[in-house]
């Protein structure tokens, strides 16, 4: 990947370089755009063929309240719809400085809510006819946004096998686990989770149809239980259900290319942009499959257990990234109220507000799960 990037610098191509930005056309220094509450603004409307190579954005707040929306080739539905911070790898309305090959962020106020932060994306985003990038301010306040969108335009058509970027946000608050009181890695948590039960119960990162390749995700957790939130195997099904799936992993940190839990580091292809021991329970980690994308011909379902056997009930959010042969529809994010971070009160207790919760499915305990819950309660009494 890096070798291809460096070798490409020595190749002269028939392309023109362009930028759309928030610069003050009066020549003065008011270089931010202001979006009123509930306003949608088109940041860029670009004619193709072309490719967006870099997006830089900076703002003071509203990382979950603002949605980034991208539509390719005048399609009926956008192919990218994500909260602003989450798209760039920062969950929970938190900011932090980190670097990966695809994304980076820089701030003076690390691990704080709603502070000024620079966000960068280096994802390649080719398009044939048109690229429309919009920002939606779903907050109750005016939103000030600075941005650059750097792209190339081409005289010739793109190759037939050129794919379109897609990204979607999902959330479970809380995840509908069957035994949140049970500690991770205890014998009672070690229930069987396989076949159709795993297909139905696991946290879903991506479930889409079409032809393309999945290139990774970021995964955010609000750790209500306070112990280790992981130990859940990743399970990725390609082109329909079968057991075992094409890709079956061994644990949450293993899928994120780490081990023995998560560590406070951010590497080119994997790491944590937000680390829970620096934030009192908020974690965002990422893994990017750049040399090993998961290719699919008809459909793909990317899942991960939340706690082994899906027993935990922490908050879970994610952004999946993939390329598809055609512009496709992505999952609609929860309402702004239902995607805001879970906060703590003055006594440092989590505030569970039902108006902000969204749980798509609650796991009904089977016989083994019921026995495990009963055994856990007995051992703790």
mmCIF file of C-alpha atoms in Angstrom:
data_model
loop_
_atom_site.group_PDB
_atom_site.id
_atom_site.type_symbol
_atom_site.label_atom_id
_atom_site.label_comp_id
_atom_site.label_asym_id
_atom_site.label_seq_id
_atom_site.Cartn_x
_atom_site.Cartn_y
_atom_site.Cartn_z
ATOM 1 C CA UNK A 1 0.000 0.000 0.000
ATOM 2 C CA UNK A 2 2.692 2.515 0.995
ATOM 3 C CA UNK A 3 4.941 1.287 -1.816
ATOM 4 C CA UNK A 4 2.175 1.916 -4.374
ATOM 5 C CA UNK A 5 1.569 5.401 -2.960
ATOM 6 C CA UNK A 6 5.240 6.356 -3.184
ATOM 7 C CA UNK A 7 5.741 4.884 -6.657
ATOM 8 C CA UNK A 8 2.672 6.746 -7.913
ATOM 9 C CA UNK A 9 4.363 10.048 -7.053
ATOM 10 C CA UNK A 10 6.813 9.523 -9.930
ATOM 11 C CA UNK A 11 4.091 9.005 -12.555
ATOM 12 C CA UNK A 12 2.790 11.946 -14.618
ATOM 13 C CA UNK A 13 -0.964 11.591 -15.136
ATOM 14 C CA UNK A 14 -3.533 13.366 -17.289
ATOM 15 C CA UNK A 15 -5.524 14.902 -14.454
ATOM 16 C CA UNK A 16 -6.362 18.301 -13.045
ATOM 17 C CA UNK A 17 -6.203 19.105 -9.338
ATOM 18 C CA UNK A 18 -9.028 21.057 -7.679
ATOM 19 C CA UNK A 19 -10.172 22.178 -4.260
ATOM 20 C CA UNK A 20 -13.525 23.203 -2.826
ATOM 21 C CA UNK A 21 -13.219 24.954 0.531
ATOM 22 C CA UNK A 22 -14.984 27.269 2.960
ATOM 23 C CA UNK A 23 -12.708 30.234 2.130
ATOM 24 C CA UNK A 24 -14.147 33.722 2.490
ATOM 25 C CA UNK A 25 -14.844 34.854 -1.075
ATOM 26 C CA UNK A 26 -14.901 38.502 0.095
ATOM 27 C CA UNK A 27 -11.168 38.262 0.645
ATOM 28 C CA UNK A 28 -11.477 38.686 4.398
ATOM 29 C CA UNK A 29 -10.916 36.075 7.096
ATOM 30 C CA UNK A 30 -14.399 34.720 7.836
ATOM 31 C CA UNK A 31 -13.441 31.341 6.411
ATOM 32 C CA UNK A 32 -16.051 29.180 8.153
ATOM 33 C CA UNK A 33 -19.546 28.378 6.941
ATOM 34 C CA UNK A 34 -22.361 28.627 9.477
ATOM 35 C CA UNK A 35 -25.197 26.119 9.342
ATOM 36 C CA UNK A 36 -28.315 27.055 11.208
ATOM 37 C CA UNK A 37 -30.102 24.436 13.357
ATOM 38 C CA UNK A 38 -31.617 21.699 11.163
ATOM 39 C CA UNK A 39 -29.987 23.172 8.045
ATOM 40 C CA UNK A 40 -28.477 21.040 5.269
ATOM 41 C CA UNK A 41 -25.684 22.614 3.200
ATOM 42 C CA UNK A 42 -24.017 21.306 0.064
ATOM 43 C CA UNK A 43 -20.274 21.578 0.673
ATOM 44 C CA UNK A 44 -19.313 20.387 -2.803
ATOM 45 C CA UNK A 45 -21.140 19.436 -6.004
ATOM 46 C CA UNK A 46 -18.476 18.112 -8.361
ATOM 47 C CA UNK A 47 -18.831 16.914 -11.946
ATOM 48 C CA UNK A 48 -16.942 13.799 -12.997
ATOM 49 C CA UNK A 49 -15.176 11.745 -13.845
ATOM 50 C CA UNK A 50 -12.954 12.366 -10.883
ATOM 51 C CA UNK A 51 -11.707 11.231 -7.496
ATOM 52 C CA UNK A 52 -11.750 12.880 -4.072
ATOM 53 C CA UNK A 53 -8.358 12.256 -2.463
ATOM 54 C CA UNK A 54 -8.503 14.270 0.758
ATOM 55 C CA UNK A 55 -11.071 15.868 3.050
ATOM 56 C CA UNK A 56 -10.055 18.193 5.884
ATOM 57 C CA UNK A 57 -12.646 19.527 8.301
ATOM 58 C CA UNK A 58 -12.432 21.413 11.573
ATOM 59 C CA UNK A 59 -15.118 22.555 13.977
ATOM 60 C CA UNK A 60 -15.613 23.157 17.684
ATOM 61 C CA UNK A 61 -18.431 20.729 18.423
ATOM 62 C CA UNK A 62 -21.417 18.687 17.179
ATOM 63 C CA UNK A 63 -19.413 15.589 16.252
ATOM 64 C CA UNK A 64 -22.481 13.372 16.722
ATOM 65 C CA UNK A 65 -25.145 15.996 15.932
ATOM 66 C CA UNK A 66 -23.857 16.735 12.411
ATOM 67 C CA UNK A 67 -24.158 14.164 9.647
ATOM 68 C CA UNK A 68 -21.780 13.851 6.706
ATOM 69 C CA UNK A 69 -23.676 12.741 3.603
ATOM 70 C CA UNK A 70 -22.131 11.789 0.229
ATOM 71 C CA UNK A 71 -24.030 10.806 -2.921
ATOM 72 C CA UNK A 72 -22.401 9.403 -6.068
ATOM 73 C CA UNK A 73 -23.549 9.863 -9.655
ATOM 74 C CA UNK A 74 -26.887 11.451 -8.775
ATOM 75 C CA UNK A 75 -28.084 8.237 -7.139
ATOM 76 C CA UNK A 76 -31.431 8.217 -5.346
ATOM 77 C CA UNK A 77 -29.789 7.454 -2.010
ATOM 78 C CA UNK A 78 -26.490 8.535 -0.449
ATOM 79 C CA UNK A 79 -23.668 6.003 -0.099
ATOM 80 C CA UNK A 80 -22.161 7.700 2.971
ATOM 81 C CA UNK A 81 -24.262 8.840 5.944
ATOM 82 C CA UNK A 82 -22.317 9.126 9.215
ATOM 83 C CA UNK A 83 -22.007 11.386 12.221
ATOM 84 C CA UNK A 84 -19.134 13.734 11.533
ATOM 85 C CA UNK A 85 -16.747 12.521 14.222
ATOM 86 C CA UNK A 86 -17.478 8.839 13.717
ATOM 87 C CA UNK A 87 -16.729 8.987 9.986
ATOM 88 C CA UNK A 88 -13.224 10.245 10.819
ATOM 89 C CA UNK A 89 -12.757 7.607 13.542
ATOM 90 C CA UNK A 90 -13.761 9.490 16.709
ATOM 91 C CA UNK A 91 -16.853 8.309 18.587
ATOM 92 C CA UNK A 92 -18.875 9.621 21.532
ATOM 93 C CA UNK A 93 -18.542 13.359 20.654
ATOM 94 C CA UNK A 94 -14.979 13.052 22.002
ATOM 95 C CA UNK A 95 -11.863 14.413 20.324
ATOM 96 C CA UNK A 96 -8.340 13.054 20.465
ATOM 97 C CA UNK A 97 -5.185 13.240 18.389
ATOM 98 C CA UNK A 98 -4.406 10.068 16.454
ATOM 99 C CA UNK A 99 -3.055 8.885 13.115
ATOM 100 C CA UNK A 100 -3.853 6.022 10.763
ATOM 101 C CA UNK A 101 -3.203 5.587 7.069
ATOM 102 C CA UNK A 102 -6.793 6.477 6.139
ATOM 103 C CA UNK A 103 -7.678 9.026 8.839
ATOM 104 C CA UNK A 104 -6.046 11.398 11.294
ATOM 105 C CA UNK A 105 -7.181 13.899 13.916
ATOM 106 C CA UNK A 106 -5.375 16.644 15.824
ATOM 107 C CA UNK A 107 -6.476 18.637 18.871
ATOM 108 C CA UNK A 108 -5.088 20.505 21.879
ATOM 109 C CA UNK A 109 -7.867 19.122 24.099
ATOM 110 C CA UNK A 110 -7.304 15.380 23.991
ATOM 111 C CA UNK A 111 -10.036 13.111 25.385
ATOM 112 C CA UNK A 112 -12.575 15.888 25.912
ATOM 113 C CA UNK A 113 -16.106 16.361 24.655
ATOM 114 C CA UNK A 114 -16.850 18.864 21.893
ATOM 115 C CA UNK A 115 -13.556 20.690 21.511
ATOM 116 C CA UNK A 116 -11.817 22.049 18.430
ATOM 117 C CA UNK A 117 -10.284 19.305 16.340
ATOM 118 C CA UNK A 118 -8.869 18.889 12.830
ATOM 119 C CA UNK A 119 -10.191 15.846 10.963
ATOM 120 C CA UNK A 120 -8.580 14.316 7.861
ATOM 121 C CA UNK A 121 -9.664 11.573 5.474
ATOM 122 C CA UNK A 122 -7.343 10.162 2.810
ATOM 123 C CA UNK A 123 -9.817 7.581 1.508
ATOM 124 C CA UNK A 124 -9.930 7.418 -2.276
ATOM 125 C CA UNK A 125 -13.435 8.329 -3.485
ATOM 126 C CA UNK A 126 -13.770 7.948 -7.268
ATOM 127 C CA UNK A 127 -16.940 8.890 -9.156
ATOM 128 C CA UNK A 128 -18.061 8.904 -12.770
ATOM 129 C CA UNK A 129 -20.764 11.552 -13.139
ATOM 130 C CA UNK A 130 -21.093 13.546 -9.963
ATOM 131 C CA UNK A 131 -20.091 13.754 -6.281
ATOM 132 C CA UNK A 132 -22.307 15.681 -3.873
ATOM 133 C CA UNK A 133 -21.057 16.193 -0.311
ATOM 134 C CA UNK A 134 -23.502 17.591 2.234
ATOM 135 C CA UNK A 135 -23.414 18.424 5.919
ATOM 136 C CA UNK A 136 -26.580 18.272 8.012
ATOM 137 C CA UNK A 137 -26.732 20.200 11.291
ATOM 138 C CA UNK A 138 -29.222 18.335 13.457
ATOM 139 C CA UNK A 139 -28.251 20.207 16.614
ATOM 140 C CA UNK A 140 -30.257 23.018 18.221
ATOM 141 C CA UNK A 141 -27.411 25.506 17.729
ATOM 142 C CA UNK A 142 -25.667 27.160 14.787
ATOM 143 C CA UNK A 143 -22.723 25.079 13.600
ATOM 144 C CA UNK A 144 -19.487 26.622 12.233
ATOM 145 C CA UNK A 145 -17.571 24.471 9.766
ATOM 146 C CA UNK A 146 -14.228 24.918 8.039
ATOM 147 C CA UNK A 147 -13.399 22.450 5.252
ATOM 148 C CA UNK A 148 -11.189 21.535 2.293
ATOM 149 C CA UNK A 149 -12.204 18.930 -0.286
ATOM 150 C CA UNK A 150 -9.314 18.080 -2.614
ATOM 151 C CA UNK A 151 -10.024 16.136 -5.789
ATOM 152 C CA UNK A 152 -8.841 15.328 -9.297
ATOM 153 C CA UNK A 153 -10.796 15.471 -12.534
ATOM 154 C CA UNK A 154 -10.037 13.267 -15.532
ATOM 155 C CA UNK A 155 -10.521 13.584 -19.267
ATOM 156 C CA UNK A 156 -11.047 9.853 -19.732
ATOM 157 C CA UNK A 157 -13.690 7.632 -18.195
ATOM 158 C CA UNK A 158 -12.827 5.559 -15.149
ATOM 159 C CA UNK A 159 -12.002 1.896 -15.616
ATOM 160 C CA UNK A 160 -15.098 -0.348 -15.565
ATOM 161 C CA UNK A 161 -13.992 -2.072 -12.350
ATOM 162 C CA UNK A 162 -13.583 1.206 -10.381
ATOM 163 C CA UNK A 163 -15.689 1.021 -7.201
ATOM 164 C CA UNK A 164 -17.554 3.565 -5.069
ATOM 165 C CA UNK A 165 -16.848 4.262 -1.394
ATOM 166 C CA UNK A 166 -19.625 3.479 1.092
ATOM 167 C CA UNK A 167 -19.765 4.140 4.842
ATOM 168 C CA UNK A 168 -22.572 3.652 7.345
ATOM 169 C CA UNK A 169 -23.109 4.203 11.057
ATOM 170 C CA UNK A 170 -24.890 1.738 13.349
ATOM 171 C CA UNK A 171 -25.671 1.854 17.052
ATOM 172 C CA UNK A 172 -27.109 -0.287 19.846
ATOM 173 C CA UNK A 173 -27.719 1.585 23.119
ATOM 174 C CA UNK A 174 -27.646 -0.631 24.988
ATOM 175 C CA UNK A 175 -26.802 -3.814 23.142
ATOM 176 C CA UNK A 176 -29.476 -6.365 24.002
ATOM 177 C CA UNK A 177 -27.263 -8.907 25.750
ATOM 178 C CA UNK A 178 -28.650 -11.702 27.897
ATOM 179 C CA UNK A 179 -26.463 -11.429 31.061
ATOM 180 C CA UNK A 180 -24.819 -8.060 31.663
ATOM 181 C CA UNK A 181 -24.266 -8.864 35.337
ATOM 182 C CA UNK A 182 -21.862 -11.683 34.419
ATOM 183 C CA UNK A 183 -18.205 -10.718 34.203
ATOM 184 C CA UNK A 184 -16.345 -11.322 30.955
ATOM 185 C CA UNK A 185 -14.117 -14.423 30.960
ATOM 186 C CA UNK A 186 -16.004 -16.010 33.853
ATOM 187 C CA UNK A 187 -17.109 -19.651 33.345
ATOM 188 C CA UNK A 188 -20.749 -18.511 33.297
ATOM 189 C CA UNK A 189 -20.101 -16.285 30.255
ATOM 190 C CA UNK A 190 -18.619 -19.155 28.251
ATOM 191 C CA UNK A 191 -21.820 -20.300 26.540
ATOM 192 C CA UNK A 192 -22.055 -21.781 23.064
ATOM 193 C CA UNK A 193 -22.695 -19.207 20.314
ATOM 194 C CA UNK A 194 -22.727 -20.674 16.844
ATOM 195 C CA UNK A 195 -24.728 -21.314 13.701
ATOM 196 C CA UNK A 196 -27.994 -19.367 13.264
ATOM 197 C CA UNK A 197 -27.904 -18.127 16.858
ATOM 198 C CA UNK A 198 -24.635 -16.283 16.163
ATOM 199 C CA UNK A 199 -25.981 -15.038 12.817
ATOM 200 C CA UNK A 200 -28.993 -13.505 14.564
ATOM 201 C CA UNK A 201 -27.521 -12.416 17.936
ATOM 202 C CA UNK A 202 -24.141 -10.846 17.132
ATOM 203 C CA UNK A 203 -23.655 -7.086 16.877
ATOM 204 C CA UNK A 204 -23.965 -6.168 13.192
ATOM 205 C CA UNK A 205 -21.274 -3.896 11.747
ATOM 206 C CA UNK A 206 -22.370 -4.281 8.114
ATOM 207 C CA UNK A 207 -25.154 -6.118 6.301
ATOM 208 C CA UNK A 208 -25.377 -5.167 2.638
ATOM 209 C CA UNK A 209 -26.021 -6.587 -0.822
ATOM 210 C CA UNK A 210 -24.171 -6.079 -4.059
ATOM 211 C CA UNK A 211 -20.628 -6.708 -5.286
ATOM 212 C CA UNK A 212 -17.588 -5.179 -3.672
ATOM 213 C CA UNK A 213 -15.067 -5.432 -0.852
ATOM 214 C CA UNK A 214 -15.193 -4.502 2.832
ATOM 215 C CA UNK A 215 -12.139 -2.556 4.031
ATOM 216 C CA UNK A 216 -12.754 -2.279 7.770
ATOM 217 C CA UNK A 217 -14.514 -0.342 10.496
ATOM 218 C CA UNK A 218 -14.274 1.608 13.672
ATOM 219 C CA UNK A 219 -15.992 0.273 16.776
ATOM 220 C CA UNK A 220 -17.020 2.460 19.734
ATOM 221 C CA UNK A 221 -18.003 1.125 23.146
ATOM 222 C CA UNK A 222 -19.330 2.852 26.257
ATOM 223 C CA UNK A 223 -18.275 0.420 28.965
ATOM 224 C CA UNK A 224 -21.112 0.455 31.488
ATOM 225 C CA UNK A 225 -20.010 -2.741 33.222
ATOM 226 C CA UNK A 226 -16.518 -1.401 33.812
ATOM 227 C CA UNK A 227 -14.641 -4.646 33.253
ATOM 228 C CA UNK A 228 -13.293 -5.890 29.903
ATOM 229 C CA UNK A 229 -15.859 -5.258 27.152
ATOM 230 C CA UNK A 230 -14.328 -7.599 24.616
ATOM 231 C CA UNK A 231 -13.746 -11.319 24.155
ATOM 232 C CA UNK A 232 -16.303 -11.399 21.325
ATOM 233 C CA UNK A 233 -15.379 -13.275 18.157
ATOM 234 C CA UNK A 234 -15.718 -11.560 14.805
ATOM 235 C CA UNK A 235 -17.790 -13.540 12.297
ATOM 236 C CA UNK A 236 -18.022 -12.422 8.668
ATOM 237 C CA UNK A 237 -20.356 -14.157 6.234
ATOM 238 C CA UNK A 238 -19.733 -13.769 2.500
ATOM 239 C CA UNK A 239 -22.534 -14.329 -0.027
ATOM 240 C CA UNK A 240 -25.050 -15.821 2.377
ATOM 241 C CA UNK A 241 -25.333 -17.846 5.553
ATOM 242 C CA UNK A 242 -23.289 -20.993 6.149
ATOM 243 C CA UNK A 243 -21.545 -22.474 9.156
ATOM 244 C CA UNK A 244 -18.833 -21.735 9.898
ATOM 245 C CA UNK A 245 -18.655 -18.356 8.170
ATOM 246 C CA UNK A 246 -15.839 -17.597 5.740
ATOM 247 C CA UNK A 247 -14.029 -15.585 8.414
ATOM 248 C CA UNK A 248 -14.304 -16.571 12.090
ATOM 249 C CA UNK A 249 -12.033 -14.828 14.591
ATOM 250 C CA UNK A 250 -10.952 -15.414 18.166
ATOM 251 C CA UNK A 251 -11.775 -12.239 20.101
ATOM 252 C CA UNK A 252 -12.531 -8.524 19.926
ATOM 253 C CA UNK A 253 -8.972 -7.296 20.383
ATOM 254 C CA UNK A 254 -7.762 -9.988 17.987
ATOM 255 C CA UNK A 255 -10.046 -8.716 15.215
ATOM 256 C CA UNK A 256 -8.698 -5.227 15.941
ATOM 257 C CA UNK A 257 -5.179 -6.669 15.450
ATOM 258 C CA UNK A 258 -4.173 -6.327 19.100
ATOM 259 C CA UNK A 259 -3.986 -8.823 21.985
ATOM 260 C CA UNK A 260 -4.443 -9.083 25.757
ATOM 261 C CA UNK A 261 -7.020 -6.301 25.657
ATOM 262 C CA UNK A 262 -6.558 -2.957 23.922
ATOM 263 C CA UNK A 263 -3.597 -0.642 24.361
ATOM 264 C CA UNK A 264 -3.390 3.171 24.032
ATOM 265 C CA UNK A 265 -1.843 3.313 20.577
ATOM 266 C CA UNK A 266 -2.839 4.207 17.023
ATOM 267 C CA UNK A 267 -1.056 2.456 14.150
ATOM 268 C CA UNK A 268 -1.415 2.822 10.385
ATOM 269 C CA UNK A 269 -3.917 -0.010 9.986
ATOM 270 C CA UNK A 270 -5.283 -0.583 13.485
ATOM 271 C CA UNK A 271 -5.407 0.877 16.961
ATOM 272 C CA UNK A 272 -7.479 3.049 19.267
ATOM 273 C CA UNK A 273 -8.318 6.659 18.578
ATOM 274 C CA UNK A 274 -9.982 6.871 22.024
ATOM 275 C CA UNK A 275 -8.814 4.714 24.948
ATOM 276 C CA UNK A 276 -11.222 3.878 27.745
ATOM 277 C CA UNK A 277 -8.758 4.260 30.635
ATOM 278 C CA UNK A 278 -8.158 7.859 29.538
ATOM 279 C CA UNK A 279 -11.863 8.674 29.271
ATOM 280 C CA UNK A 280 -13.659 6.862 32.119
ATOM 281 C CA UNK A 281 -15.116 4.146 29.922
ATOM 282 C CA UNK A 282 -15.310 5.434 26.344
ATOM 283 C CA UNK A 283 -13.419 3.476 23.694
ATOM 284 C CA UNK A 284 -13.087 3.807 19.908
ATOM 285 C CA UNK A 285 -10.886 1.344 18.034
ATOM 286 C CA UNK A 286 -10.375 0.735 14.329
ATOM 287 C CA UNK A 287 -9.076 -1.867 11.901
ATOM 288 C CA UNK A 288 -8.565 -1.255 8.186
ATOM 289 C CA UNK A 289 -8.289 -4.240 5.826
ATOM 290 C CA UNK A 290 -6.097 -2.584 3.213
ATOM 291 C CA UNK A 291 -4.018 -5.547 2.049
ATOM 292 C CA UNK A 292 -6.720 -8.074 2.953
ATOM 293 C CA UNK A 293 -10.148 -6.661 2.003
ATOM 294 C CA UNK A 294 -13.087 -9.035 2.312
ATOM 295 C CA UNK A 295 -14.458 -9.487 -1.203
ATOM 296 C CA UNK A 296 -18.076 -10.407 -1.892
ATOM 297 C CA UNK A 297 -20.098 -11.077 -5.038
ATOM 298 C CA UNK A 298 -23.704 -10.859 -3.774
ATOM 299 C CA UNK A 299 -23.796 -9.848 -0.111
ATOM 300 C CA UNK A 300 -21.800 -9.573 3.103
ATOM 301 C CA UNK A 301 -22.668 -9.628 6.806
ATOM 302 C CA UNK A 302 -19.955 -8.419 9.196
ATOM 303 C CA UNK A 303 -20.650 -9.153 12.871
ATOM 304 C CA UNK A 304 -18.926 -9.428 16.234
ATOM 305 C CA UNK A 305 -20.018 -10.840 19.570
ATOM 306 C CA UNK A 306 -20.373 -8.346 22.408
ATOM 307 C CA UNK A 307 -18.747 -10.253 25.203
ATOM 308 C CA UNK A 308 -18.381 -13.954 24.454
ATOM 309 C CA UNK A 309 -21.837 -15.280 23.624
ATOM 310 C CA UNK A 310 -23.269 -11.730 23.483
ATOM 311 C CA UNK A 311 -24.007 -11.453 27.188
ATOM 312 C CA UNK A 312 -23.028 -7.773 27.658
ATOM 313 C CA UNK A 313 -25.319 -4.727 27.450
ATOM 314 C CA UNK A 314 -22.868 -1.881 26.864
ATOM 315 C CA UNK A 315 -23.467 0.827 24.279
ATOM 316 C CA UNK A 316 -22.034 -0.159 20.877
ATOM 317 C CA UNK A 317 -21.548 2.035 17.794
ATOM 318 C CA UNK A 318 -19.672 1.464 14.560
ATOM 319 C CA UNK A 319 -18.848 2.766 11.111
ATOM 320 C CA UNK A 320 -18.267 0.243 8.316
ATOM 321 C CA UNK A 321 -16.302 1.179 5.192
ATOM 322 C CA UNK A 322 -16.539 -0.671 1.884
ATOM 323 C CA UNK A 323 -16.289 -0.230 -1.872
ATOM 324 C CA UNK A 324 -19.120 -1.375 -4.132
ATOM 325 C CA UNK A 325 -19.494 -1.778 -7.883
ATOM 326 C CA UNK A 326 -22.494 0.574 -7.894
ATOM 327 C CA UNK A 327 -23.664 3.397 -5.618
ATOM 328 C CA UNK A 328 -25.879 1.775 -3.004
ATOM 329 C CA UNK A 329 -28.095 2.691 -0.096
ATOM 330 C CA UNK A 330 -26.716 2.634 3.455
ATOM 331 C CA UNK A 331 -28.435 2.216 6.817
ATOM 332 C CA UNK A 332 -30.183 5.290 8.146
ATOM 333 C CA UNK A 333 -28.536 6.563 11.374
ATOM 334 C CA UNK A 334 -30.640 6.802 14.534
ATOM 335 C CA UNK A 335 -32.202 10.175 15.259
ATOM 336 C CA UNK A 336 -29.910 12.795 16.754
ATOM 337 C CA UNK A 337 -31.387 12.204 20.219
ATOM 338 C CA UNK A 338 -30.716 8.472 19.941
ATOM 339 C CA UNK A 339 -27.106 8.785 18.810
ATOM 340 C CA UNK A 340 -25.839 11.231 21.443
ATOM 341 C CA UNK A 341 -23.254 9.834 23.879
ATOM 342 C CA UNK A 342 -24.269 8.354 27.206
ATOM 343 C CA UNK A 343 -23.025 10.698 29.935
ATOM 344 C CA UNK A 344 -22.358 10.501 33.679
ATOM 345 C CA UNK A 345 -24.016 12.486 36.477
ATOM 346 C CA UNK A 346 -22.268 14.477 39.199
ATOM 347 C CA UNK A 347 -21.868 11.303 41.264
ATOM 348 C CA UNK A 348 -20.095 9.642 38.306
ATOM 349 C CA UNK A 349 -22.977 7.263 37.586
ATOM 350 C CA UNK A 350 -24.107 6.533 34.033
ATOM 351 C CA UNK A 351 -27.297 8.359 33.022
ATOM 352 C CA UNK A 352 -29.647 5.909 31.331
ATOM 353 C CA UNK A 353 -32.209 8.010 29.486
ATOM 354 C CA UNK A 354 -34.780 5.877 27.651
ATOM 355 C CA UNK A 355 -35.433 8.709 25.206
ATOM 356 C CA UNK A 356 -31.846 8.335 23.999
ATOM 357 C CA UNK A 357 -31.801 4.557 23.834
ATOM 358 C CA UNK A 358 -32.087 2.336 20.790
ATOM 359 C CA UNK A 359 -31.953 -1.453 20.974
ATOM 360 C CA UNK A 360 -32.946 -3.251 17.783
ATOM 361 C CA UNK A 361 -33.045 -6.722 19.323
ATOM 362 C CA UNK A 362 -32.969 -8.169 22.833
ATOM 363 C CA UNK A 363 -31.547 -11.674 23.062
ATOM 364 C CA UNK A 364 -33.949 -14.144 24.651
ATOM 365 C CA UNK A 365 -31.890 -16.418 26.941
ATOM 366 C CA UNK A 366 -31.878 -20.089 25.935
ATOM 367 C CA UNK A 367 -31.594 -22.970 28.382
ATOM 368 C CA UNK A 368 -27.810 -22.716 28.740
ATOM 369 C CA UNK A 369 -27.952 -18.948 29.236
ATOM 370 C CA UNK A 370 -30.663 -19.240 31.887
ATOM 371 C CA UNK A 371 -28.618 -21.868 33.727
ATOM 372 C CA UNK A 372 -25.528 -19.648 33.573
ATOM 373 C CA UNK A 373 -27.416 -16.664 34.985
ATOM 374 C CA UNK A 374 -28.791 -18.816 37.780
ATOM 375 C CA UNK A 375 -25.344 -20.205 38.583
ATOM 376 C CA UNK A 376 -23.784 -16.718 38.585
ATOM 377 C CA UNK A 377 -26.445 -15.403 40.971
ATOM 378 C CA UNK A 378 -26.001 -18.367 43.279
ATOM 379 C CA UNK A 379 -22.201 -18.001 43.374
ATOM 380 C CA UNK A 380 -22.498 -14.280 44.148
ATOM 381 C CA UNK A 381 -25.065 -14.661 46.924
#
